[in-house]
Coordinates of N, CA and C in Angstrom, one line a residue:
M186 N -21.3 3.7 17.3 CA -19.6 3.7 16.1 C -19.9 5.6 14.9
S187 N -18.2 5.9 15.4 CA -18.2 7.4 14.4 C -18.6 7.2 13.0
L188 N -19.0 8.6 12.3 CA -19.8 8.3 11.2 C -17.6 8.6 10.3
R189 N -17.0 7.8 9.2 CA -16.0 8.2 8.5 C -15.5 9.8 8.0
R190 N -15.0 9.8 7.7 CA -14.2 11.0 7.1 C -13.9 10.9 6.5
V191 N -13.7 11.3 5.3 CA -12.7 11.0 4.0 C -12.9 12.6 3.3
S192 N -11.2 13.0 3.3 CA -10.8 14.2 2.7 C -10.3 14.0 1.7
V193 N -9.7 14.9 0.4 CA -8.5 15.3 -0.3 C -8.2 16.6 0.1
I194 N -6.4 15.4 -0.6 CA -5.4 16.6 0.4 C -5.0 17.3 -1.7
G195 N -5.6 18.6 -2.2 CA -5.0 18.2 -3.7 C -6.1 18.6 -4.1
S196 N -6.5 19.4 -5.2 CA -7.9 20.1 -6.4 C -7.0 20.9 -7.3
G197 N -5.8 19.8 -7.5 CA -5.6 20.0 -9.3 C -6.5 19.2 -10.5
N198 N -6.6 18.7 -11.4 CA -8.1 18.5 -12.1 C -8.2 16.8 -11.7
W199 N -7.1 16.0 -11.4 CA -7.3 15.4 -10.8 C -7.1 15.1 -9.4
G200 N -7.2 15.5 -8.5 CA -7.8 16.0 -7.5 C -9.0 16.9 -7.3
S201 N -9.8 17.3 -8.3 CA -10.6 17.8 -8.5 C -12.0 16.8 -8.4
T202 N -11.1 15.8 -10.0 CA -11.5 15.0 -10.1 C -12.4 13.9 -9.4
I203 N -11.1 13.3 -8.5 CA -11.8 12.7 -7.4 C -12.3 13.0 -6.5
A204 N -12.4 14.6 -6.2 CA -13.7 14.6 -5.4 C -14.9 14.3 -5.9
K205 N -15.1 14.8 -6.4 CA -16.7 14.6 -7.8 C -17.3 13.6 -7.0
I206 N -15.5 12.0 -6.9 CA -16.1 10.4 -7.4 C -16.1 10.3 -5.5
V207 N -15.9 10.6 -5.0 CA -16.1 10.8 -4.0 C -17.0 11.0 -3.0
G208 N -17.1 12.2 -3.5 CA -18.2 12.8 -2.9 C -19.7 12.7 -3.8
N209 N -19.6 12.4 -4.2 CA -21.0 11.4 -5.5 C -21.0 10.2 -4.3
N210 N -20.4 9.0 -4.3 CA -20.4 7.9 -3.9 C -21.1 8.1 -2.2
I211 N -20.1 8.6 -2.4 CA -20.4 8.8 0.3 C -21.7 8.9 0.6
R212 N -22.3 9.7 -0.8 CA -23.8 10.0 -0.2 C -24.6 8.5 -0.3
K213 N -23.9 7.5 -0.6 CA -24.7 6.5 -0.7 C -25.1 5.3 0.4
F214 N -23.6 5.7 1.3 CA -23.1 5.1 2.1 C -23.6 5.5 3.0
P215 N -24.0 5.1 4.2 CA -25.1 5.4 5.7 C -23.7 5.8 6.8
E216 N -22.4 4.6 6.7 CA -21.2 5.0 7.8 C -20.5 6.0 7.2
Y217 N -20.5 7.2 6.2 CA -19.4 8.4 6.2 C -20.4 9.8 6.5
V218 N -19.8 10.6 6.8 CA -20.1 12.5 7.0 C -20.5 12.7 5.4
S219 N -21.2 12.6 5.0 CA -21.8 13.4 3.9 C -20.1 14.5 2.6
E220 N -19.9 15.3 3.7 CA -18.6 16.3 3.1 C -18.0 15.6 3.2
V221 N -17.4 15.8 2.3 CA -15.8 15.5 1.5 C -14.7 16.7 2.1
R222 N -13.8 17.7 2.5 CA -13.3 18.7 2.6 C -12.0 18.3 1.2
M223 N -11.9 19.4 0.6 CA -11.0 19.3 0.0 C -10.2 20.9 -0.3
W224 N -8.6 19.9 0.5 CA -7.7 21.7 0.2 C -7.8 21.6 -0.8
V225 N -7.3 23.3 -1.2 CA -7.6 23.9 -1.9 C -6.1 25.3 -1.6
F226 N -4.7 25.0 -2.8 CA -3.6 26.2 -2.4 C -5.0 26.8 -2.9
E227 N -5.0 28.5 -2.0 CA -5.9 29.5 -1.9 C -5.2 30.1 -3.8
E228 N -6.1 30.3 -3.9 CA -5.0 31.3 -5.6 C -6.7 33.1 -5.9
L229 N -5.4 33.5 -6.6 CA -7.3 34.5 -6.3 C -8.0 34.4 -8.5
I230 N -8.6 34.5 -8.2 CA -8.9 34.2 -10.1 C -10.1 35.6 -9.9
N231 N -9.2 36.3 -11.0 CA -10.8 37.7 -11.4 C -10.4 37.9 -10.0
G232 N -9.4 38.5 -9.9 CA -10.5 38.6 -7.4 C -10.5 38.1 -7.1
R233 N -10.9 36.8 -7.7 CA -11.3 36.5 -6.2 C -10.7 35.0 -6.0
K234 N -11.3 34.4 -4.4 CA -10.8 33.5 -3.8 C -11.2 32.5 -4.9
L235 N -10.6 31.2 -5.3 CA -10.5 30.2 -5.8 C -11.8 29.0 -4.6
T236 N -11.3 29.0 -3.8 CA -12.3 28.2 -2.8 C -13.8 29.3 -2.6
E237 N -13.7 30.6 -2.6 CA -15.0 31.1 -3.0 C -16.3 30.5 -3.9
I238 N -15.7 30.3 -5.4 CA -15.8 30.5 -6.2 C -16.3 29.1 -5.9
I239 N -15.7 28.0 -6.3 CA -15.5 26.2 -6.0 C -17.1 26.2 -5.1
N240 N -17.2 26.5 -4.2 CA -18.0 27.0 -3.3 C -19.4 27.3 -3.8
T241 N -19.1 28.2 -4.0 CA -20.2 28.8 -4.7 C -20.9 28.5 -5.5
S242 N -19.7 28.0 -6.9 CA -19.9 28.1 -7.9 C -20.1 26.0 -8.3
N243 N -19.3 25.4 -7.2 CA -20.2 24.2 -7.8 C -18.5 23.7 -9.0
E244 N -17.4 24.6 -9.3 CA -16.6 24.2 -10.3 C -14.9 24.9 -9.8
N245 N -14.4 23.5 -10.0 CA -12.9 24.4 -10.1 C -12.7 25.0 -11.2
V246 N -12.8 26.2 -11.9 CA -12.8 26.4 -12.3 C -11.3 27.0 -13.5
K247 N -10.4 26.8 -12.6 CA -8.7 26.9 -12.7 C -8.8 25.4 -13.9
Y248 N -9.0 24.4 -12.8 CA -8.4 23.1 -12.5 C -8.9 22.1 -13.7
L249 N -10.2 22.3 -13.6 CA -11.3 21.7 -13.8 C -12.5 21.6 -14.4
P250 N -12.9 23.6 -16.0 CA -13.9 24.2 -15.9 C -14.4 22.9 -16.2
N251 N -15.6 23.9 -16.2 CA -17.3 23.2 -16.5 C -17.4 21.9 -16.4
V252 N -17.1 21.8 -15.2 CA -17.1 20.6 -15.0 C -17.9 20.3 -13.8
K253 N -19.2 20.1 -13.5 CA -19.8 20.2 -11.6 C -19.3 19.3 -10.8
L254 N -19.1 19.5 -8.8 CA -18.8 19.1 -8.4 C -19.5 19.1 -7.4
P255 N -20.1 18.1 -6.5 CA -21.1 17.6 -6.0 C -21.5 19.1 -5.0
E256 N -22.6 18.5 -3.8 CA -22.6 20.5 -4.0 C -21.4 20.6 -1.9
N257 N -21.4 18.3 -2.0 CA -21.4 18.2 -0.2 C -19.2 18.1 -0.7
V258 N -19.1 18.9 -1.4 CA -17.6 19.0 -1.8 C -16.7 20.2 -1.1
I259 N -16.2 20.0 -0.2 CA -16.2 21.4 0.3 C -15.0 22.5 0.4
A260 N -14.4 23.4 -0.5 CA -12.7 23.7 -0.9 C -12.4 24.8 0.7
D261 N -11.5 24.1 1.4 CA -10.7 24.9 2.5 C -9.3 25.2 1.9
P262 N -8.5 26.2 2.1 CA -7.7 26.8 2.7 C -6.1 26.3 3.4
D263 N -7.0 25.9 3.9 CA -6.3 25.4 5.7 C -5.6 24.1 5.0
V264 N -5.5 23.3 4.5 CA -4.7 22.2 5.0 C -4.3 21.5 6.2
K265 N -4.6 21.7 7.1 CA -4.8 21.1 8.4 C -6.1 21.2 8.6
S266 N -6.6 21.3 8.0 CA -8.1 21.0 9.5 C -8.8 20.5 7.9
V267 N -8.3 20.4 6.8 CA -9.0 19.1 5.7 C -8.4 18.5 6.1
A268 N -7.2 17.3 7.2 CA -7.1 16.2 6.7 C -7.0 16.3 9.0
R269 N -7.4 17.7 9.7 CA -8.0 16.7 10.9 C -9.3 15.7 10.8
D270 N -9.3 15.2 11.6 CA -11.0 14.4 11.8 C -10.6 13.3 10.4
A271 N -10.1 13.4 9.9 CA -9.8 12.8 7.9 C -9.5 10.7 8.7
D272 N -10.6 10.4 8.4 CA -10.4 9.1 8.4 C -9.5 8.1 6.9
V273 N -9.6 8.8 6.3 CA -8.7 8.2 4.7 C -8.6 9.6 4.1
L274 N -7.2 10.1 3.8 CA -7.0 11.4 3.2 C -6.4 10.5 1.3
V275 N -6.3 11.7 0.6 CA -7.4 11.0 -0.7 C -5.9 11.8 -1.3
I276 N -4.3 12.1 -1.7 CA -3.2 12.6 -1.6 C -3.1 13.1 -2.5
V277 N -3.9 13.8 -3.2 CA -3.0 13.6 -5.1 C -3.0 15.1 -5.1
M278 N -1.6 15.5 -5.5 CA -0.6 17.0 -5.4 C 0.5 17.3 -6.7
P279 N 1.5 16.9 -7.0 CA 1.7 17.3 -7.3 C 2.9 16.9 -6.7
H280 N 3.8 16.3 -7.1 CA 5.0 15.9 -6.1 C 5.8 16.3 -5.4
Q281 N 6.6 17.6 -6.0 CA 6.9 18.0 -5.7 C 7.0 18.7 -4.1
F282 N 5.9 19.1 -3.8 CA 4.9 19.7 -2.1 C 4.8 19.0 -1.9
L283 N 5.0 17.5 -2.2 CA 4.6 16.3 -0.6 C 5.3 16.7 -0.2
N284 N 6.2 16.2 0.4 CA 7.0 16.5 1.6 C 6.7 18.2 2.4
R285 N 6.0 18.7 1.8 CA 5.8 20.1 2.8 C 4.4 20.0 3.8
T286 N 3.7 19.5 2.1 CA 2.6 19.0 3.0 C 1.9 18.6 4.2
L287 N 2.7 17.3 4.6 CA 3.0 16.3 4.9 C 3.2 17.1 6.4
A288 N 4.5 17.5 6.3 CA 5.1 18.1 7.1 C 3.4 19.4 8.1
D289 N 3.5 20.2 7.5 CA 1.6 20.6 7.8 C 1.0 20.1 8.8
I290 N 0.4 18.5 7.9 CA -0.5 18.3 8.6 C 0.2 16.6 9.2
K291 N 0.9 17.2 9.7 CA 1.6 15.9 10.6 C 1.1 15.2 11.3
T292 N 0.8 16.7 12.1 CA 0.4 17.0 14.1 C -0.5 16.6 13.7
V293 N -2.0 17.0 13.2 CA -3.4 16.7 13.1 C -4.1 15.7 12.7
V294 N -3.3 14.9 11.7 CA -3.0 13.9 11.9 C -3.6 12.5 12.6
K295 N -5.4 11.3 11.9 CA -5.2 10.5 13.5 C -4.4 9.5 13.3
P296 N -4.4 8.8 13.9 CA -3.2 7.9 14.3 C -4.3 6.7 13.2
T297 N -5.7 6.1 13.4 CA -6.5 5.6 13.2 C -6.2 5.8 11.2
S298 N -6.1 6.2 11.0 CA -6.6 7.0 9.4 C -5.4 6.2 9.0
Y299 N -5.5 5.9 7.2 CA -4.6 6.2 6.3 C -4.9 7.1 5.0
A300 N -3.3 7.2 5.1 CA -3.9 7.4 3.4 C -4.3 6.5 1.5
V301 N -4.1 7.3 0.8 CA -4.3 6.8 0.2 C -4.2 7.6 -1.3
S302 N -2.3 7.6 -1.5 CA -1.5 8.0 -3.0 C -2.3 8.0 -4.2
L303 N -2.8 9.2 -5.1 CA -3.1 9.0 -6.8 C -2.1 10.1 -7.7
M304 N -1.0 10.0 -6.9 CA 0.2 11.3 -7.3 C 0.8 9.7 -7.9
K305 N 1.6 10.7 -9.5 CA 1.7 10.2 -10.1 C 3.7 11.1 -9.5
G306 N 4.2 9.7 -9.8 CA 5.8 10.0 -9.7 C 7.4 9.6 -8.2
L307 N 8.3 9.8 -8.5 CA 9.3 9.0 -7.2 C 9.7 10.2 -6.5
A308 N 10.6 10.0 -5.5 CA 11.4 11.5 -4.5 C 11.8 10.3 -4.7
L309 N 12.8 11.6 -4.5 CA 14.4 11.5 -3.7 C 14.7 10.8 -2.6
S310 N 15.7 10.0 -2.3 CA 16.0 9.3 -0.5 C 17.1 10.2 -0.8
D311 N 17.9 10.2 0.0 CA 18.5 10.2 1.3 C 20.0 10.4 0.4
D312 N 20.0 9.3 -0.3 CA 21.2 8.7 -0.7 C 21.2 9.3 -1.9
H313 N 20.4 10.1 -2.3 CA 20.0 10.6 -4.3 C 20.1 8.9 -5.1
G314 N 19.1 8.4 -4.2 CA 18.0 6.8 -4.8 C 16.8 7.3 -4.9
I315 N 15.9 6.6 -5.4 CA 14.3 6.9 -6.0 C 13.8 5.6 -4.5
R316 N 12.3 6.8 -4.0 CA 12.4 5.5 -3.5 C 10.5 6.2 -3.7
L317 N 9.8 5.5 -3.0 CA 7.9 6.1 -4.1 C 7.0 6.6 -3.1
L318 N 6.6 7.2 -2.8 CA 5.5 8.5 -2.6 C 4.9 7.9 -1.6
T319 N 4.6 6.9 -1.7 CA 3.8 5.8 -1.1 C 4.9 6.2 0.3
D320 N 6.0 5.7 -0.1 CA 6.7 5.3 1.2 C 7.0 6.4 2.4
C321 N 7.8 7.4 1.7 CA 7.2 8.7 2.1 C 6.3 9.5 2.8
I322 N 4.9 8.5 2.4 CA 3.4 8.8 3.1 C 3.4 8.9 4.3
R323 N 4.1 7.6 4.1 CA 3.7 6.1 5.3 C 4.9 6.6 7.2
E324 N 6.3 7.8 5.9 CA 7.3 7.2 7.2 C 6.6 8.5 8.1
I325 N 6.4 9.9 7.2 CA 6.4 10.9 7.4 C 4.9 11.1 8.1
L326 N 3.7 10.7 8.2 CA 2.3 10.5 8.5 C 2.3 9.3 9.7
N327 N 3.0 8.5 9.5 CA 2.7 7.1 10.4 C 1.7 5.7 10.5
I328 N 1.7 6.1 9.2 CA 0.3 5.4 8.8 C 0.6 4.9 7.6
P329 N -0.7 3.8 7.6 CA -0.1 2.7 5.9 C -0.6 3.5 5.4
C330 N -0.1 3.8 3.6 CA -0.5 3.9 2.7 C -1.2 3.4 1.9
A331 N -2.7 3.7 1.1 CA -2.6 3.1 -0.7 C -2.1 3.2 -1.1
V332 N -2.3 2.6 -2.6 CA -1.9 3.6 -4.2 C -2.7 3.2 -4.9
L333 N -3.6 4.0 -6.1 CA -4.5 4.5 -6.7 C -3.6 4.5 -8.0
M334 N -3.9 3.3 -9.6 CA -3.0 4.7 -9.5 C -3.6 3.3 -11.7
G335 N -3.5 4.0 -12.5 CA -4.5 3.2 -13.7 C -3.8 4.6 -14.9
A336 N -3.4 3.9 -16.3 CA -3.9 5.2 -17.0 C -5.0 5.6 -17.6
N337 N -5.2 6.8 -16.7 CA -6.9 7.8 -16.5 C -5.8 9.0 -17.0
L338 N -6.9 10.0 -18.3 CA -7.2 11.2 -17.5 C -7.9 12.0 -17.3
A339 N -7.8 12.3 -16.0 CA -8.6 13.4 -15.5 C -9.8 13.6 -16.1
T340 N -9.9 14.3 -16.9 CA -10.7 15.5 -18.2 C -12.3 14.5 -18.4
E341 N -11.3 12.9 -19.2 CA -11.7 12.3 -19.1 C -12.6 11.5 -18.2
V342 N -11.5 10.9 -16.8 CA -13.0 10.8 -16.2 C -14.3 11.3 -15.4
S343 N -13.8 13.0 -15.5 CA -14.7 13.6 -15.3 C -16.0 13.2 -16.0
Q344 N -15.5 13.0 -16.9 CA -16.3 13.3 -18.5 C -17.3 11.8 -18.6
E345 N -17.1 11.0 -17.5 CA -17.7 9.7 -17.0 C -16.9 9.2 -18.3
N346 N -16.4 8.9 -19.3 CA -15.5 8.0 -19.6 C -14.9 6.4 -19.1
Y347 N -14.9 5.8 -19.7 CA -14.2 4.7 -19.6 C -13.0 4.7 -18.9
C348 N -12.4 4.5 -17.7 CA -10.9 3.6 -17.3 C -11.4 3.0 -16.8
E349 N -9.8 2.1 -16.4 CA -9.8 1.3 -15.3 C -8.5 1.8 -14.9
A350 N -8.5 1.6 -13.1 CA -7.2 1.3 -12.1 C -7.2 0.3 -11.5
T351 N -5.7 0.7 -11.2 CA -5.9 -0.6 -10.0 C -5.0 0.2 -8.2
I352 N -5.6 -0.9 -7.6 CA -5.7 -0.1 -5.5 C -4.5 -0.7 -5.6
G353 N -3.1 -0.6 -5.4 CA -2.4 -1.2 -4.5 C -2.4 -1.3 -2.8
I354 N -2.1 -1.9 -2.2 CA -3.3 -1.8 -1.0 C -2.3 -3.2 0.0
D355 N -1.9 -3.0 1.5 CA -1.6 -4.0 1.7 C -2.5 -4.9 2.8
D356 N -3.3 -4.2 3.9 CA -4.5 -4.5 4.4 C -5.8 -4.9 3.0
P357 N -6.5 -5.6 3.3 CA -8.0 -6.0 1.9 C -8.7 -5.1 2.7
K358 N -8.9 -4.8 4.2 CA -10.3 -3.9 5.0 C -9.8 -2.9 4.1
M359 N -9.0 -1.6 3.9 CA -8.9 -0.8 3.3 C -9.4 -1.3 1.8
G360 N -9.3 -1.7 1.2 CA -9.4 -2.2 -0.2 C -10.7 -1.5 -0.5
S361 N -10.9 -3.1 0.2 CA -13.2 -3.0 0.1 C -13.3 -1.3 0.0
E362 N -12.6 -0.3 1.8 CA -13.3 0.6 1.5 C -12.1 1.8 0.5
L363 N -11.3 1.6 -0.1 CA -11.1 2.7 -1.4 C -12.0 2.0 -2.7
K364 N -12.2 0.7 -2.8 CA -12.9 1.0 -4.2 C -14.1 1.0 -3.6
K365 N -15.4 1.0 -2.3 CA -16.8 1.4 -2.3 C -16.4 3.0 -2.7
L366 N -15.4 3.5 -2.2 CA -14.9 5.8 -2.5 C -14.9 5.1 -4.0
F367 N -14.1 4.5 -4.7 CA -13.9 5.1 -6.1 C -14.7 4.5 -6.8
Q368 N -14.7 3.6 -7.1 CA -16.1 3.2 -8.3 C -17.0 3.2 -8.9
V369 N -17.2 3.5 -9.4 CA -18.2 4.7 -10.3 C -18.3 3.9 -11.7
C370 N -20.1 2.7 -11.6 CA -19.8 2.0 -13.0 C -19.6 2.3 -14.2
S371 N -19.8 4.2 -14.8 CA -20.0 4.5 -15.8 C -19.1 4.9 -16.3
I372 N -17.7 5.2 -15.3 CA -17.1 5.2 -15.1 C -15.1 4.2 -15.2
C373 N -14.6 2.9 -14.4 CA -14.3 2.2 -14.4 C -15.0 1.1 -14.1
G374 N -14.6 1.0 -15.6 CA -15.8 -0.1 -15.6 C -14.9 -1.4 -15.1
Y375 N -13.2 -1.4 -14.6 CA -12.9 -2.3 -14.5 C -12.1 -1.6 -13.3
L376 N -12.5 -2.0 -11.3 CA -10.6 -0.8 -10.1 C -10.5 -2.5 -9.7
Q377 N -10.1 -3.0 -10.1 CA -8.5 -4.0 -9.2 C -8.5 -3.9 -8.5
V378 N -8.7 -4.0 -7.2 CA -8.4 -4.3 -5.7 C -7.1 -5.4 -5.5

């Protein structure tokens, strides 16, 4: 049995916070590749690439300053590289960039993978109605998609303050895995699947 890979598509304050949690959690489980790849939209911070700063200092100085990321969280500016070979895609970015990003990765996503959305917002449908972001992910990538939601602030979660979250899933097996990836006793006092 090959090791499972988890990748994070997005690196804002919420994406970096989730990468921290997943990076710490997967080290506890031998069935996972120990590295968590995190897609970072490349920016220059004081003349240095943000990915370089994250990978050398283990800190997202722009979006989650003063919070150390585990050394196994690797920032990568190539979204296809991050998505390729992932078994679980954690998608956490501003919703207005979702369709373009999904179009970029759809040719490299494993058909046996699944996604989990941690995004807030809705999408407009072609008939000007509203659509769930999870439906957009399912349709564009042609893989199952779960959702994690809660009244949580990234900075509070990253500082290991108490929070609650709910995972919405169609497949209980996905729910068990996601609970393992996201639950941290000091953070999520209650994670409902």
